[in-house]
Amino acid sequence: MTAAALRHDWTRDEVVALFALPFNELLHRAHSMHREHHDPNAVQVSTLLSIKTGGCPEDCGYCPQAARYHTGVKTEKLMSVESVVARAQAAKSAGASRFCMGAAWRSPKDRDVAQVAEIVSAVKALGLETCATLGMLSGEQAQTLKQAGLDYYNHNLDTAPEFYGEVIHTRQYQDRLDTLEHVRQVGLKTCCGGIVGMGETRGQRAGLLQTLANLPEHPQSVPINQLVQVPGTPLHGTEALDPFEFVRTIAVARILMPASMVRLSAGRQQMDDAVQALCFFAGANSIFYGEKLLTTGNPDVEHDRALFRRLDLHALEITEDTDTVHADILEVEAGGCGQGCGCSAAA
């Protein structure tokens, strides 16, 4: 399927109808689509480095980095160029070709962007591709990062437009869409997805995926996060999402955005191996890798390796033509919101 043939005109009724298909029929359709566009036995693995942690002024109901919530996250300043480069060099030595940096800002100031641009340039000079998640950006800030050598930008929609106000009050949905537009206009690739299990309805999960699929360009990477309930955040205590509903969400995402990388992000620690296997069959072909996903747990490396062996999966070899967003980094820093959400506190 060519880029021109990808649909950007999905209706809500069409997406809801996909969710309502018999489970086996939905998985068959999703897996068939997956095989047309991807190696069904290859999974891209990713980790994150938090370069500025905590103290975020936002009120995202899922995020332990919000300054107003008492979650035990320690606020840390932006890492120095030298410190980030040392970590990037270690990642490269371990085989990484891309390096992702996350900072807990609502919207960085120009001086912040200038500092990150310096970091990006230094990491780029190592021969690594670069990606970042810093919160909302202006067009000028996006251009600054592009000129510094940034390749990818992560910024999630989180949920459907009509449910957004139930989760976040300190920014508008259009703010997120505007940042994505600024990023696309300067030629950066996008990583954009959302979080499910926050109390939304199936129709609202459909609305999130519809909005993603109807963007002017499908995100090169679509992280699907299952809510990680962190004590001290407003969404702690939310009724857990049925695991098969999560699998349905992965399958529908694959059908709507067939050429994108669909990433199992936050929440994998709560999934048993059988559910993860169903997600891979349904079209997931990227995971976050490591013992922690910033501030929340993640299946450990050895467990993931064992699961890959049991399922006969292999890690996707990253090449210049591979449209994935985050690098394999040597280890993960604590400090993000844990949702992989692009809220400026994670990726």
Coordinates of N, CA and C in Angstrom, one line a residue, residues 38-258:
H38 N 4.7 -5.7 7.3 CA 5.8 -5.9 8.2 C 6.2 -7.3 8.3
D39 N 7.4 -7.6 8.8 CA 7.8 -8.9 9.1 C 7.0 -9.3 10.4
P40 N 6.1 -10.3 10.3 CA 5.3 -10.7 11.5 C 6.0 -11.2 12.7
N41 N 7.3 -11.5 12.5 CA 8.1 -12.1 13.6 C 9.2 -11.2 14.1
A42 N 9.2 -9.9 13.7 CA 10.2 -8.9 14.1 C 9.5 -7.9 15.0
V43 N 10.2 -7.5 16.1 CA 9.7 -6.5 17.0 C 10.9 -5.5 17.3
Q44 N 10.5 -4.3 17.1 CA 11.5 -3.2 17.4 C 11.5 -2.9 18.9
V45 N 12.7 -2.9 19.6 CA 12.8 -2.7 21.0 C 13.3 -1.3 21.3
S46 N 12.8 -0.6 22.3 CA 13.1 0.8 22.6 C 13.2 1.0 24.1
T47 N 14.0 2.0 24.5 CA 14.0 2.5 25.9 C 14.2 4.0 25.9
L48 N 14.0 4.6 27.0 CA 14.0 6.0 27.2 C 15.0 6.6 28.1
L49 N 15.5 7.8 27.9 CA 16.4 8.4 28.9 C 15.7 9.8 29.3
S50 N 15.5 9.9 30.5 CA 14.9 11.2 31.0 C 16.0 12.2 31.3
I51 N 16.1 13.3 30.5 CA 17.1 14.3 30.6 C 16.7 15.4 31.5
K52 N 15.4 15.5 31.9 CA 15.0 16.5 32.9 C 13.7 15.9 33.5
T53 N 13.7 15.8 34.8 CA 12.7 15.0 35.5 C 11.9 15.8 36.5
G54 N 10.6 15.6 36.5 CA 9.7 16.1 37.6 C 9.4 17.6 37.5
G55 N 8.5 18.0 38.4 CA 8.2 19.5 38.5 C 7.3 20.0 37.4
C56 N 6.6 19.1 36.7 CA 5.8 19.6 35.6 C 4.5 20.3 36.1
P57 N 4.2 21.5 35.5 CA 3.0 22.2 36.0 C 1.7 21.7 35.5
E58 N 1.7 20.7 34.6 CA 0.4 20.2 34.1 C -0.3 19.4 35.2
D59 N -1.6 19.1 34.9 CA -2.4 18.3 35.8 C -2.9 17.0 35.2
C60 N -2.1 16.4 34.3 CA -2.5 15.1 33.6 C -2.8 14.1 34.7
G61 N -4.0 13.5 34.7 CA -4.4 12.7 35.8 C -3.7 11.4 36.0
Y62 N -2.9 11.0 35.0 CA -2.1 9.8 35.1 C -0.7 10.0 35.5
C63 N -0.2 11.2 35.6 CA 1.2 11.4 35.5 C 1.9 11.8 36.9
P64 N 2.8 10.9 37.4 CA 3.5 11.2 38.6 C 4.5 12.3 38.6
Q65 N 4.8 12.8 37.4 CA 5.7 14.0 37.3 C 5.1 15.3 37.5
A66 N 3.7 15.3 37.6 CA 3.1 16.6 37.9 C 3.4 17.1 39.3
A67 N 3.8 18.3 39.4 CA 4.3 18.9 40.6 C 3.2 18.9 41.7
R68 N 2.0 18.9 41.3 CA 0.8 19.0 42.2 C 0.5 17.7 42.9
Y69 N 1.0 16.6 42.4 CA 0.7 15.3 43.0 C 1.9 14.8 43.8
H70 N 1.6 14.1 44.9 CA 2.6 13.6 45.8 C 2.9 12.1 45.4
T71 N 3.9 11.9 44.6 CA 4.1 10.5 44.1 C 5.5 10.0 44.3
G72 N 6.3 10.8 45.0 CA 7.7 10.4 45.3 C 8.7 10.7 44.2
V73 N 8.3 11.3 43.1 CA 9.2 11.6 42.0 C 10.1 12.8 42.4
K74 N 11.4 12.6 42.3 CA 12.3 13.7 42.7 C 12.5 14.6 41.5
T75 N 12.4 15.9 41.7 CA 12.6 16.9 40.6 C 14.1 17.0 40.3
E76 N 14.5 16.9 39.1 CA 15.9 17.1 38.7 C 16.0 18.0 37.5
K77 N 17.1 18.8 37.5 CA 17.4 19.7 36.5 C 17.8 19.0 35.2
L78 N 17.8 19.8 34.1 CA 18.3 19.3 32.8 C 19.7 18.8 32.9
M79 N 19.9 17.6 32.4 CA 21.3 17.0 32.4 C 22.2 17.8 31.6
S80 N 23.5 17.8 31.9 CA 24.5 18.5 31.1 C 24.7 17.8 29.8
V81 N 25.3 18.5 28.9 CA 25.6 18.0 27.6 C 26.5 16.8 27.8
E82 N 27.5 17.0 28.6 CA 28.5 15.9 28.8 C 27.9 14.6 29.4
S83 N 27.0 14.8 30.3 CA 26.3 13.6 30.9 C 25.5 12.9 29.9
V84 N 24.7 13.6 29.1 CA 23.9 13.0 28.1 C 24.8 12.3 27.0
V85 N 25.8 13.0 26.6 CA 26.7 12.4 25.6 C 27.3 11.1 26.1
A86 N 27.7 11.1 27.4 CA 28.3 9.9 27.9 C 27.3 8.7 27.9
R87 N 26.0 9.0 28.2 CA 25.0 8.0 28.1 C 24.8 7.5 26.6
A88 N 24.8 8.5 25.7 CA 24.6 8.2 24.3 C 25.7 7.4 23.8
Q89 N 26.9 7.7 24.2 CA 28.1 6.9 23.7 C 28.0 5.5 24.3
A90 N 27.6 5.4 25.5 CA 27.4 4.0 26.1 C 26.4 3.2 25.3
A91 N 25.3 3.9 24.9 CA 24.2 3.3 24.1 C 24.7 2.9 22.8
K92 N 25.5 3.7 22.1 CA 26.1 3.4 20.8 C 27.0 2.2 20.9
S93 N 27.8 2.2 22.0 CA 28.7 1.0 22.2 C 28.0 -0.3 22.4
A94 N 26.7 -0.1 22.9 CA 25.9 -1.3 23.2 C 25.1 -1.7 21.9
G95 N 25.3 -0.9 20.8 CA 24.6 -1.3 19.6 C 23.5 -0.4 19.1
A96 N 23.2 0.7 19.9 CA 22.2 1.6 19.5 C 22.5 2.4 18.3
S97 N 21.5 2.7 17.5 CA 21.6 3.6 16.4 C 20.8 4.9 16.5
R98 N 19.9 4.9 17.5 CA 19.0 6.0 17.8 C 18.9 6.3 19.3
F99 N 18.8 7.5 19.6 CA 18.8 7.9 21.0 C 17.7 8.9 21.3
C100 N 16.8 8.5 22.3 CA 15.6 9.3 22.6 C 15.8 10.0 24.0
M101 N 15.4 11.3 24.0 CA 15.6 12.1 25.2 C 14.2 12.7 25.6
G102 N 13.8 12.6 26.9 CA 12.6 13.1 27.4 C 12.8 14.1 28.5
A103 N 12.0 15.2 28.5 CA 12.1 16.2 29.5 C 10.7 16.6 30.0
A104 N 10.6 16.8 31.3 CA 9.3 17.1 31.9 C 9.0 18.6 31.8
W105 N 8.6 19.1 30.7 CA 8.2 20.4 30.5 C 6.7 20.5 30.0
R106 N 6.0 21.5 30.3 CA 4.7 21.7 29.7 C 5.0 22.2 28.3
S107 N 5.8 23.2 28.2 CA 6.2 23.8 26.9 C 7.6 24.4 27.2
P108 N 8.6 24.0 26.6 CA 10.0 24.5 26.9 C 10.1 26.0 26.5
K109 N 10.9 26.7 27.3 CA 11.2 28.1 26.9 C 12.3 28.0 25.8
D110 N 12.4 29.1 25.1 CA 13.4 29.1 24.0 C 14.8 28.8 24.5
R111 N 15.1 29.3 25.7 CA 16.5 29.0 26.2 C 16.6 27.5 26.5
D112 N 15.5 26.8 26.9 CA 15.5 25.4 27.1 C 15.7 24.7 25.8
V113 N 15.0 25.1 24.8 CA 15.2 24.5 23.5 C 16.6 24.6 23.0
A114 N 17.2 25.8 23.2 CA 18.6 26.0 22.8 C 19.5 25.1 23.5
Q115 N 19.3 24.8 24.8 CA 20.1 23.9 25.5 C 19.9 22.4 25.0
V116 N 18.7 22.1 24.7 CA 18.4 20.7 24.2 C 19.0 20.6 22.8
A117 N 18.9 21.7 22.0 CA 19.5 21.7 20.7 C 21.0 21.4 20.7
E118 N 21.7 22.0 21.7 CA 23.1 21.7 21.9 C 23.4 20.2 22.2
I119 N 22.5 19.7 23.1 CA 22.6 18.2 23.4 C 22.4 17.4 22.2
V120 N 21.3 17.7 21.4 CA 21.0 17.0 20.2 C 22.2 17.0 19.2
S121 N 22.8 18.2 19.0 CA 23.9 18.3 18.1 C 25.0 17.4 18.5
A122 N 25.3 17.4 19.9 CA 26.4 16.6 20.4 C 26.1 15.1 20.2
V123 N 24.9 14.7 20.5 CA 24.5 13.2 20.3 C 24.6 12.9 18.8
K124 N 24.1 13.8 18.0 CA 24.1 13.5 16.5 C 25.6 13.4 16.0
A125 N 26.5 14.1 16.6 CA 27.9 14.0 16.2 C 28.5 12.7 16.5
L126 N 27.9 11.9 17.3 CA 28.3 10.5 17.6 C 28.0 9.6 16.5
G127 N 27.1 10.0 15.6 CA 26.7 9.1 14.5 C 25.3 8.5 14.8
L128 N 24.7 8.9 15.9 CA 23.4 8.4 16.3 C 22.2 9.2 15.7
E129 N 21.1 8.6 15.4 CA 19.9 9.3 15.1 C 19.3 9.8 16.4
T130 N 18.5 10.8 16.4 CA 18.1 11.4 17.7 C 16.5 11.6 17.7
C131 N 16.0 11.5 18.9 CA 14.5 11.7 19.0 C 14.3 12.4 20.4
A132 N 13.2 13.1 20.6 CA 13.0 13.8 21.8 C 11.5 14.0 22.1
T133 N 11.2 14.2 23.3 CA 9.8 14.5 23.8 C 10.0 15.6 24.8
L134 N 9.5 16.8 24.5 CA 9.8 18.0 25.4 C 8.5 18.7 25.8
G135 N 7.4 18.3 25.3 CA 6.1 19.0 25.5 C 5.7 19.8 24.3
M136 N 4.9 20.8 24.4 CA 4.4 21.6 23.3 C 5.5 22.4 22.7
L137 N 5.6 22.5 21.4 CA 6.6 23.3 20.7 C 5.9 24.3 19.7
S138 N 6.6 25.4 19.6 CA 6.2 26.4 18.5 C 6.9 25.9 17.2
G139 N 6.5 26.5 16.1 CA 7.1 26.2 14.9 C 8.6 26.6 14.9
E140 N 8.9 27.7 15.5 CA 10.3 28.1 15.5 C 11.1 27.2 16.4
Q141 N 10.6 26.7 17.5 CA 11.3 25.7 18.3 C 11.5 24.4 17.6
A142 N 10.5 24.0 16.9 CA 10.7 22.7 16.1 C 11.8 22.9 15.1
Q143 N 11.8 24.1 14.4 CA 12.8 24.3 13.4 C 14.2 24.3 14.0
T144 N 14.3 24.9 15.2 CA 15.6 24.9 15.9 C 16.1 23.5 16.2
L145 N 15.2 22.6 16.6 CA 15.6 21.3 16.9 C 15.9 20.5 15.6
K146 N 15.2 20.8 14.6 CA 15.5 20.2 13.3 C 16.9 20.6 12.8
Q147 N 17.2 21.8 12.9 CA 18.5 22.3 12.5 C 19.6 21.7 13.3
A148 N 19.3 21.4 14.5 CA 20.3 20.8 15.4 C 20.6 19.4 15.1
G149 N 19.7 18.8 14.3 CA 19.9 17.4 13.9 C 18.9 16.4 14.5
L150 N 17.8 16.9 15.1 CA 16.8 16.0 15.6 C 16.0 15.3 14.5
D151 N 15.8 14.0 14.6 CA 15.2 13.3 13.6 C 13.7 13.0 13.9
Y152 N 13.3 12.8 15.1 CA 12.0 12.4 15.5 C 11.5 13.2 16.7
Y153 N 10.1 13.4 16.8 CA 9.5 14.0 17.9 C 8.3 13.2 18.4
N154 N 8.2 13.0 19.7 CA 7.1 12.3 20.3 C 6.2 13.3 21.0
H155 N 4.9 13.2 20.7 CA 3.9 14.0 21.3 C 2.5 13.3 21.2
N156 N 2.0 12.8 22.2 CA 0.8 11.9 22.2 C -0.5 12.8 22.3
L157 N -1.6 12.2 21.7 CA -2.9 12.8 21.9 C -3.6 12.4 23.2
D158 N -3.1 11.3 23.8 CA -3.6 10.7 25.0 C -5.0 10.0 24.9
T159 N -6.0 10.7 24.4 CA -7.3 10.0 24.3 C -8.2 10.7 23.3
A160 N -9.5 10.4 23.2 CA -10.4 11.0 22.3 C -10.6 12.5 22.6
P161 N -10.9 13.3 21.6 CA -11.2 14.7 21.9 C -12.2 15.0 23.0
E162 N -13.3 14.2 23.0 CA -14.4 14.4 23.9 C -14.1 13.9 25.3
F163 N -13.1 13.1 25.5 CA -12.8 12.6 26.8 C -11.6 13.3 27.4
Y164 N -10.9 14.1 26.6 CA -9.7 14.7 27.0 C -9.8 15.6 28.3
G165 N -10.9 16.3 28.3 CA -11.2 17.2 29.5 C -11.4 16.5 30.8
E166 N -11.7 15.2 30.7 CA -11.9 14.4 32.0 C -10.5 14.1 32.6
V167 N -9.4 14.2 31.8 CA -8.1 13.8 32.2 C -7.1 14.9 32.4
I168 N -7.2 16.0 31.6 CA -6.3 17.1 31.6 C -7.0 18.4 31.5
H169 N -6.6 19.4 32.3 CA -7.3 20.7 32.2 C -6.3 21.8 31.9
T170 N -5.1 21.6 31.9 CA -4.1 22.6 31.8 C -3.6 22.9 30.4
R171 N -4.1 22.1 29.4 CA -3.9 22.4 28.0 C -5.1 21.9 27.2
Q172 N -5.2 22.4 26.0 CA -6.3 22.0 25.2 C -5.9 20.9 24.2
Y173 N -6.9 20.2 23.7 CA -6.6 19.1 22.6 C -5.9 19.8 21.4
Q174 N -6.4 20.9 21.1 CA -5.8 21.6 19.9 C -4.4 21.9 20.1
D175 N -3.9 22.2 21.3 CA -2.5 22.4 21.6 C -1.7 21.3 21.1
R176 N -2.2 20.1 21.4 CA -1.4 18.9 20.9 C -1.4 18.8 19.4
L177 N -2.5 19.0 18.8 CA -2.6 19.0 17.3 C -1.7 20.0 16.7
D178 N -1.6 21.2 17.3 CA -0.8 22.3 16.8 C 0.7 21.9 16.9
T179 N 1.1 21.3 18.0 CA 2.5 20.8 18.1 C 2.9 19.8 17.0
L180 N 2.0 18.9 16.8 CA 2.2 17.8 15.8 C 2.3 18.5 14.4
E181 N 1.5 19.5 14.1 CA 1.6 20.2 12.9 C 2.9 20.9 12.7
H182 N 3.4 21.6 13.8 CA 4.7 22.3 13.8 C 5.8 21.3 13.5
V183 N 5.7 20.1 14.1 CA 6.8 19.1 13.9 C 6.8 18.6 12.5
R184 N 5.6 18.3 11.9 CA 5.5 17.8 10.6 C 6.0 18.9 9.6
Q185 N 5.7 20.1 9.8 CA 6.0 21.2 8.8 C 7.5 21.4 8.7
V186 N 8.3 21.1 9.7 CA 9.7 21.2 9.6 C 10.4 20.0 9.1
G187 N 9.6 18.9 8.9 CA 10.2 17.7 8.4 C 10.6 16.7 9.4
L188 N 10.2 16.8 10.6 CA 10.5 15.8 11.6 C 9.5 14.7 11.6
K189 N 9.9 13.5 11.9 CA 9.0 12.3 11.9 C 8.3 12.4 13.3
T190 N 7.1 11.8 13.4 CA 6.3 11.8 14.6 C 6.1 10.5 15.2
C191 N 6.0 10.5 16.5 CA 5.6 9.3 17.4 C 4.4 9.8 18.1
C192 N 3.3 9.2 17.9 CA 2.0 9.8 18.5 C 1.0 8.6 18.8
G193 N 0.6 8.5 20.0 CA -0.4 7.5 20.3 C -1.3 8.0 21.5
G194 N -1.5 7.1 22.4 CA -2.4 7.5 23.5 C -2.4 6.4 24.7
I195 N -3.3 6.7 25.6 CA -3.4 5.8 26.8 C -4.8 5.3 26.9
V196 N -5.0 4.0 27.1 CA -6.3 3.4 27.3 C -6.4 2.9 28.7
G197 N -7.7 2.7 29.2 CA -7.9 2.3 30.6 C -8.0 3.4 31.6
M198 N -8.3 4.6 31.1 CA -8.4 5.8 32.0 C -9.9 6.0 32.4
G199 N -10.8 5.1 32.1 CA -12.2 5.3 32.4 C -13.0 5.6 31.1
E200 N -12.4 5.6 30.0 CA -13.1 6.0 28.7 C -13.9 4.8 28.3
T201 N -14.9 5.1 27.4 CA -15.7 4.1 26.8 C -15.0 3.5 25.6
R202 N -15.6 2.4 25.1 CA -15.1 1.8 23.8 C -15.2 2.9 22.7
G203 N -16.3 3.6 22.7 CA -16.4 4.6 21.6 C -15.4 5.7 21.7
Q204 N -14.9 6.0 22.9 CA -13.9 7.0 23.1 C -12.5 6.4 22.7
R205 N -12.3 5.1 23.0 CA -11.1 4.5 22.5 C -11.1 4.5 20.9
A206 N -12.2 4.3 20.3 CA -12.3 4.4 18.9 C -12.0 5.8 18.4
G207 N -12.5 6.8 19.2 CA -12.2 8.2 18.8 C -10.8 8.5 18.9
L208 N -10.0 8.0 19.8 CA -8.6 8.2 19.8 C -7.9 7.7 18.5
L209 N -8.2 6.4 18.2 CA -7.6 5.8 17.0 C -8.1 6.5 15.7
Q210 N -9.3 6.9 15.7 CA -9.8 7.6 14.5 C -9.1 8.9 14.3
T211 N -8.9 9.7 15.4 CA -8.1 10.9 15.3 C -6.7 10.7 14.8
L212 N -6.0 9.7 15.4 CA -4.7 9.4 14.9 C -4.6 9.0 13.5
A213 N -5.6 8.2 13.0 CA -5.5 7.7 11.7 C -5.9 8.8 10.7
N214 N -6.6 9.8 11.1 CA -7.1 10.9 10.2 C -6.2 12.1 10.3
L215 N -5.0 12.0 11.0 CA -4.0 13.1 10.9 C -3.5 13.2 9.4
P216 N -3.0 14.3 9.0 CA -2.5 14.5 7.7 C -1.5 13.4 7.3
E217 N -0.7 12.9 8.2 CA 0.2 11.9 8.0 C 0.2 10.9 9.2
H218 N 0.1 9.6 8.9 CA 0.0 8.7 10.0 C 1.4 8.8 10.8
P219 N 1.3 8.8 12.1 CA 2.6 8.8 12.9 C 3.4 7.6 12.5
Q220 N 4.7 7.8 12.4 CA 5.6 6.7 12.0 C 5.6 5.6 13.2
S221 N 5.3 6.1 14.4 CA 5.2 5.2 15.5 C 4.0 5.5 16.3
V222 N 3.2 4.5 16.7 CA 2.0 4.7 17.5 C 2.0 4.0 18.8
P223 N 2.5 4.6 19.9 CA 2.5 3.9 21.2 C 1.1 3.8 21.8
I224 N 0.7 2.6 22.1 CA -0.5 2.3 22.8 C -0.2 2.0 24.3
N225 N -0.5 2.8 25.2 CA -0.2 2.6 26.6 C -1.5 2.2 27.3
Q226 N -1.3 1.2 28.2 CA -2.3 0.9 29.2 C -2.0 1.6 30.5
L227 N -3.0 2.3 31.0 CA -2.8 3.1 32.2 C -2.1 2.3 33.3
V228 N -1.0 2.9 33.8 CA -0.3 2.5 35.0 C -0.7 3.3 36.1
Q229 N -1.4 2.7 37.1 CA -2.0 3.5 38.1 C -1.0 3.7 39.2
V230 N -0.6 5.0 39.4 CA 0.4 5.4 40.3 C -0.3 6.1 41.5
P231 N -0.1 5.5 42.7 CA -0.7 6.2 43.9 C -0.3 7.6 44.0
G232 N -1.3 8.5 44.3 CA -1.1 9.9 44.4 C -1.6 10.6 43.2
T233 N -1.9 9.9 42.1 CA -2.4 10.5 40.9 C -3.9 10.4 40.9
P234 N -4.7 11.3 40.3 CA -6.2 11.2 40.3 C -6.7 9.9 39.7
L235 N -6.0 9.3 38.8 CA -6.6 8.1 38.1 C -6.2 6.8 38.8
H236 N -5.5 6.9 40.0 CA -5.3 5.7 40.8 C -6.6 5.2 41.3
G237 N -6.9 3.9 41.1 CA -8.1 3.3 41.5 C -9.1 3.2 40.4
T238 N -8.8 3.6 39.2 CA -9.7 3.5 38.0 C -9.9 2.0 37.7
E239 N -11.1 1.6 37.4 CA -11.3 0.2 37.0 C -10.4 -0.3 35.9
A240 N -9.8 -1.4 36.1 CA -8.8 -1.9 35.1 C -9.5 -2.3 33.8
L241 N -8.9 -2.0 32.7 CA -9.4 -2.4 31.3 C -9.2 -3.9 31.1
D242 N -10.3 -4.5 30.6 CA -10.2 -5.9 30.2 C -9.1 -6.1 29.3
P243 N -8.2 -7.1 29.5 CA -7.1 -7.4 28.6 C -7.4 -7.6 27.2
F244 N -8.5 -8.3 26.9 CA -8.9 -8.6 25.5 C -9.4 -7.3 24.9
E245 N -9.9 -6.3 25.6 CA -10.2 -5.0 25.0 C -8.9 -4.3 24.6
F246 N -7.9 -4.5 25.4 CA -6.6 -3.9 25.0 C -6.1 -4.5 23.7
V247 N -6.2 -5.8 23.6 CA -5.8 -6.5 22.3 C -6.6 -6.0 21.2
R248 N -7.9 -5.8 21.4 CA -8.8 -5.2 20.3 C -8.3 -3.9 19.9
T249 N -7.8 -3.1 20.8 CA -7.3 -1.7 20.5 C -6.1 -1.8 19.7
I250 N -5.2 -2.7 20.0 CA -4.0 -2.9 19.1 C -4.4 -3.3 17.7
A251 N -5.3 -4.3 17.6 CA -5.8 -4.8 16.3 C -6.4 -3.7 15.5
V252 N -7.2 -2.8 16.1 CA -7.9 -1.8 15.3 C -6.8 -0.7 14.9
A253 N -5.9 -0.4 15.8 CA -4.8 0.5 15.4 C -4.0 0.0 14.2
R254 N -3.7 -1.3 14.2 CA -3.0 -1.9 13.0 C -3.8 -1.8 11.7
I255 N -5.1 -2.0 11.8 CA -5.9 -1.9 10.6 C -6.0 -0.5 10.1
L256 N -6.1 0.5 11.0 CA -6.3 1.9 10.6 C -5.0 2.5 10.1
M257 N -3.8 2.1 10.7 CA -2.5 2.6 10.4 C -1.6 1.5 10.0
P258 N -1.8 0.9 8.9 CA -1.1 -0.4 8.5 C 0.4 -0.3 8.4

